[in-house]
Each structure stands twice: as C-alpha cells, then as structure tokens.
Amino acid sequence: RGAQPGRGENQTRVPASVNRALAELARNPGEPWTLGRLAALAGRSPTALSKWVRQATGFPPMDYLIRLRLERAKQLISGSQQPFTAIALETGFASSQHFAHTFRKHFGRSPRKYRQAQAGAQAGHREARLRHSQDSSGNIEGIDVGDGRGVPNPECPRDTPAWGPASFNDSHEGE
C-alpha cells in the first residue's frame, strides 16, 4: 500500500507541491482560503492534502491556517498601533469579534491585554537598555540630558541603544 501520511514511523517526505501550497498559505494567511482552493494549489484532493498537511504541520489544514493568522496578528499587535478591527480583517477574520474570541481562546488573553503586556515588556527592555548605555558621568550616549527633555542627537541612529527617552513617549507612537 505504500507509506501513508501521518501514520507512525512510516512517514514519507511531504511532496514539494504540498510544501509550495503551505508556503503560499504562510505568505498570505489573510486570503480567503478554503480547503478546496489549497488542494487545487497543491494538485491534490482535499482528503489527500489534509493528510499531508497534518503530517507536515501536526494540524489539519484549516487549524494550521488559523494558527498562521493568529501568529501574524500577534506580530501586528505588538509591532503597531493598528486598530484591532483592521488587524482582524488583514489576517483573514470576518469580524473583530470573531478575531478577539479566537485570539483569547488560543492565547488566554484578549488582543488588547496582549498589546498592553507587550508594551509593558518593551518599556522594561528600553529602561534596562538605557541604564546600560549611560556613560561614567551618568549621561546617556547620544542624548543631551542636560536640558532634562532627553532630546535625541541627530547623529545617533534611531535603532541604536543610545536613542533615548524622548523617542518613547506617546507623541512619537506610530512612527
């Protein structure tokens, strides 16, 4: 009978066409995917594709798609101030309510709580980075702290640890 996907130790390599379909799914999780569309892309029947996807990922195709969407949503939540409705639609959810329910079910907290936790963690990281970038006189490298405003030195690139406190207040969000 040959090797069957997802069956014990007799697993065979996932066909390249299935890997290509999974890569396309990962590149575009927000698209309106169906099992039929994914199967057609892989040149397989929906049943055969389901077996191969389960072997490759450990999940049925649509469960894997939801996981991809949620991981992309996590990136967008922690890396932007985009509204949750925009994130929901961009990642392929039909509504912000469905998105929030699914997110909470998978991660144990709402998208809003996740964003708040990420912002807190990032703030703590920035504070630690600033403490370590102070020179022996207590000044932060690249920052004129003499005026008390933490004005950035234009010669100091923004992505270095020397970019200081003024860059982290609310007036600079979304840059």
Tab-separated table of C-alpha atoms in Angstrom:
chain	number	residue	atom	x	y	z
A	1	ARG	CA	0.000	0.000	0.000
A	2	GLY	CA	2.901	2.433	0.395
A	3	ALA	CA	3.530	4.975	3.114
A	4	GLN	CA	0.556	6.820	4.472
A	5	PRO	CA	0.918	10.357	5.734
A	6	GLY	CA	0.571	10.846	9.463
A	7	ARG	CA	0.951	7.133	10.322
A	8	GLY	CA	3.643	6.329	12.870
A	9	GLU	CA	7.230	5.903	11.785
A	10	ASN	CA	6.451	5.079	8.154
A	11	GLN	CA	6.093	8.733	7.239
A	12	THR	CA	7.457	9.770	3.882
A	13	ARG	CA	8.597	13.154	2.670
A	14	VAL	CA	5.876	15.698	2.090
A	15	PRO	CA	5.506	16.306	-1.659
A	16	ALA	CA	7.013	19.527	-2.982
A	17	SER	CA	3.603	20.630	-4.266
A	18	VAL	CA	2.195	20.441	-0.728
A	19	ASN	CA	5.184	22.368	0.644
A	20	ARG	CA	4.640	25.051	-2.015
A	21	ALA	CA	0.969	25.314	-1.043
A	22	LEU	CA	1.906	25.597	2.648
A	23	ALA	CA	4.451	28.290	1.825
A	24	GLU	CA	1.789	30.230	-0.078
A	25	LEU	CA	-0.567	29.849	2.871
A	26	ALA	CA	2.138	31.184	5.214
A	27	ARG	CA	2.883	34.135	2.909
A	28	ASN	CA	-0.779	35.106	2.623
A	29	PRO	CA	-2.696	33.915	5.676
A	30	GLY	CA	-5.228	36.720	5.328
A	31	GLU	CA	-6.503	35.447	1.987
A	32	PRO	CA	-9.929	33.763	1.883
A	33	TRP	CA	-8.545	30.232	1.863
A	34	THR	CA	-10.687	27.138	1.549
A	35	LEU	CA	-9.593	23.528	1.687
A	36	GLY	CA	-10.602	23.168	-1.970
A	37	ARG	CA	-8.516	26.160	-3.045
A	38	LEU	CA	-5.484	24.932	-1.126
A	39	ALA	CA	-5.905	21.395	-2.510
A	40	ALA	CA	-6.133	22.748	-6.067
A	41	LEU	CA	-2.961	24.775	-5.490
A	42	ALA	CA	-1.185	21.607	-4.325
A	43	GLY	CA	-2.653	19.474	-7.104
A	44	ARG	CA	-4.162	17.071	-4.554
A	45	SER	CA	-7.611	16.049	-3.452
A	46	PRO	CA	-8.827	17.741	-0.265
A	47	THR	CA	-8.583	14.434	1.619
A	48	ALA	CA	-5.027	13.733	0.455
A	49	LEU	CA	-3.960	17.311	1.130
A	50	SER	CA	-5.396	17.120	4.643
A	51	LYS	CA	-3.308	14.037	5.382
A	52	TRP	CA	-0.131	15.628	4.031
A	53	VAL	CA	-0.697	18.934	5.855
A	54	ARG	CA	-1.326	17.101	9.113
A	55	GLN	CA	1.925	15.188	8.595
A	56	ALA	CA	3.897	18.337	7.786
A	57	THR	CA	2.445	20.598	10.493
A	58	GLY	CA	0.725	18.403	13.043
A	59	PHE	CA	-2.596	20.157	12.367
A	60	PRO	CA	-5.491	19.872	9.929
A	61	PRO	CA	-5.191	22.499	7.165
A	62	MET	CA	-7.766	24.970	8.485
A	63	ASP	CA	-6.441	24.720	12.054
A	64	TYR	CA	-2.973	25.409	10.712
A	65	LEU	CA	-4.317	28.422	8.809
A	66	ILE	CA	-5.881	29.812	11.998
A	67	ARG	CA	-2.551	29.418	13.781
A	68	LEU	CA	-0.773	31.273	10.962
A	69	ARG	CA	-3.354	34.046	11.123
A	70	LEU	CA	-3.025	34.351	14.881
A	71	GLU	CA	0.777	34.472	14.741
A	72	ARG	CA	0.589	37.224	12.114
A	73	ALA	CA	-1.946	39.057	14.285
A	74	LYS	CA	0.440	38.844	17.266
A	75	GLN	CA	3.151	40.469	15.147
A	76	LEU	CA	0.813	43.257	14.085
A	77	ILE	CA	-0.484	43.824	17.616
A	78	SER	CA	2.944	44.137	19.185
A	79	GLY	CA	4.540	45.986	16.253
A	80	SER	CA	1.917	48.649	15.568
A	81	GLN	CA	-0.944	50.638	16.980
A	82	GLN	CA	-3.277	49.428	14.234
A	83	PRO	CA	-6.882	49.097	15.395
A	84	PHE	CA	-7.911	45.536	16.228
A	85	THR	CA	-10.616	45.560	13.562
A	86	ALA	CA	-8.011	46.370	10.888
A	87	ILE	CA	-5.756	43.594	12.199
A	88	ALA	CA	-8.673	41.168	12.221
A	89	LEU	CA	-9.566	41.914	8.602
A	90	GLU	CA	-5.938	41.926	7.441
A	91	THR	CA	-5.351	38.491	8.944
A	92	GLY	CA	-8.461	36.955	7.391
A	93	PHE	CA	-11.001	37.055	10.206
A	94	ALA	CA	-14.545	38.004	9.231
A	95	SER	CA	-15.025	40.324	12.213
A	96	SER	CA	-13.175	41.800	15.145
A	97	GLN	CA	-15.425	39.818	17.493
A	98	HIS	CA	-14.504	36.504	15.873
A	99	PHE	CA	-10.860	37.526	15.928
A	100	ALA	CA	-10.942	38.521	19.611
A	101	HIS	CA	-12.742	35.309	20.598
A	102	THR	CA	-10.277	33.123	18.662
A	103	PHE	CA	-7.258	35.059	19.950
A	104	ARG	CA	-8.437	34.738	23.556
A	105	LYS	CA	-9.162	31.035	23.086
A	106	HIS	CA	-5.647	30.331	21.748
A	107	PHE	CA	-3.541	32.690	23.869
A	108	GLY	CA	-5.563	33.037	27.066
A	109	ARG	CA	-5.920	36.810	26.824
A	110	SER	CA	-7.622	39.351	24.624
A	111	PRO	CA	-5.740	41.175	21.869
A	112	ARG	CA	-5.945	44.366	23.985
A	113	LYS	CA	-4.396	42.645	27.039
A	114	TYR	CA	-1.725	41.116	24.812
A	115	ARG	CA	-0.835	44.566	23.404
A	116	GLN	CA	-0.688	46.030	26.912
A	117	ALA	CA	1.587	43.224	28.093
A	118	GLN	CA	3.854	43.661	25.071
A	119	ALA	CA	4.039	47.424	25.624
A	120	GLY	CA	4.983	46.832	29.270
A	121	ALA	CA	7.662	44.322	28.327
A	122	GLN	CA	9.080	46.658	25.689
A	123	ALA	CA	9.117	49.564	28.153
A	124	GLY	CA	11.038	47.444	30.662
A	125	HIS	CA	13.520	46.452	27.956
A	126	ARG	CA	14.012	50.095	26.947
A	127	GLU	CA	14.617	51.127	30.561
A	128	ALA	CA	17.203	48.376	31.009
A	129	ARG	CA	18.858	49.351	27.738
A	130	LEU	CA	19.020	52.990	28.808
A	131	ARG	CA	20.536	52.100	32.186
A	132	HIS	CA	23.274	50.144	30.414
A	133	SER	CA	24.008	52.849	27.845
A	134	GLN	CA	24.862	55.560	30.369
A	135	ASP	CA	28.454	56.753	30.383
A	136	SER	CA	30.505	57.319	33.551
A	137	SER	CA	29.100	60.826	34.063
A	138	GLY	CA	25.549	59.475	34.066
A	139	ASN	CA	24.674	60.852	30.648
A	140	ILE	CA	23.080	58.610	28.094
A	141	GLU	CA	25.167	58.236	24.971
A	142	GLY	CA	23.762	60.286	22.083
A	143	ILE	CA	21.293	62.142	24.299
A	144	ASP	CA	21.589	65.684	25.590
A	145	VAL	CA	20.123	65.115	29.043
A	146	GLY	CA	21.315	68.463	30.376
A	147	ASP	CA	18.022	70.106	29.397
A	148	GLY	CA	16.006	67.341	31.061
A	149	ARG	CA	13.999	66.593	27.915
A	150	GLY	CA	16.098	63.757	26.521
A	151	VAL	CA	16.393	65.356	23.094
A	152	PRO	CA	17.901	62.931	20.589
A	153	ASN	CA	21.203	63.606	18.947
A	154	PRO	CA	20.508	63.599	15.180
A	155	GLU	CA	23.812	61.839	14.562
A	156	CYS	CA	22.708	58.880	16.649
A	157	PRO	CA	20.685	56.351	14.581
A	158	ARG	CA	17.266	55.600	15.982
A	159	ASP	CA	17.779	51.837	16.163
A	160	THR	CA	20.784	52.019	18.475
A	161	PRO	CA	20.566	51.629	22.237
A	162	ALA	CA	21.581	55.283	22.557
A	163	TRP	CA	18.250	56.557	21.261
A	164	GLY	CA	16.775	57.930	24.409
A	165	PRO	CA	13.701	58.667	26.435
A	166	ALA	CA	12.150	61.311	24.179
A	167	SER	CA	11.618	58.700	21.471
A	168	PHE	CA	9.440	56.584	23.707
A	169	ASN	CA	6.726	58.980	24.749
A	170	ASP	CA	3.254	58.963	23.258
A	171	SER	CA	3.953	61.783	20.816
A	172	HIS	CA	6.216	59.502	18.806
A	173	GLU	CA	3.939	56.451	18.604
A	174	GLY	CA	3.309	55.063	15.140
A	175	GLU	CA	6.466	56.474	13.546
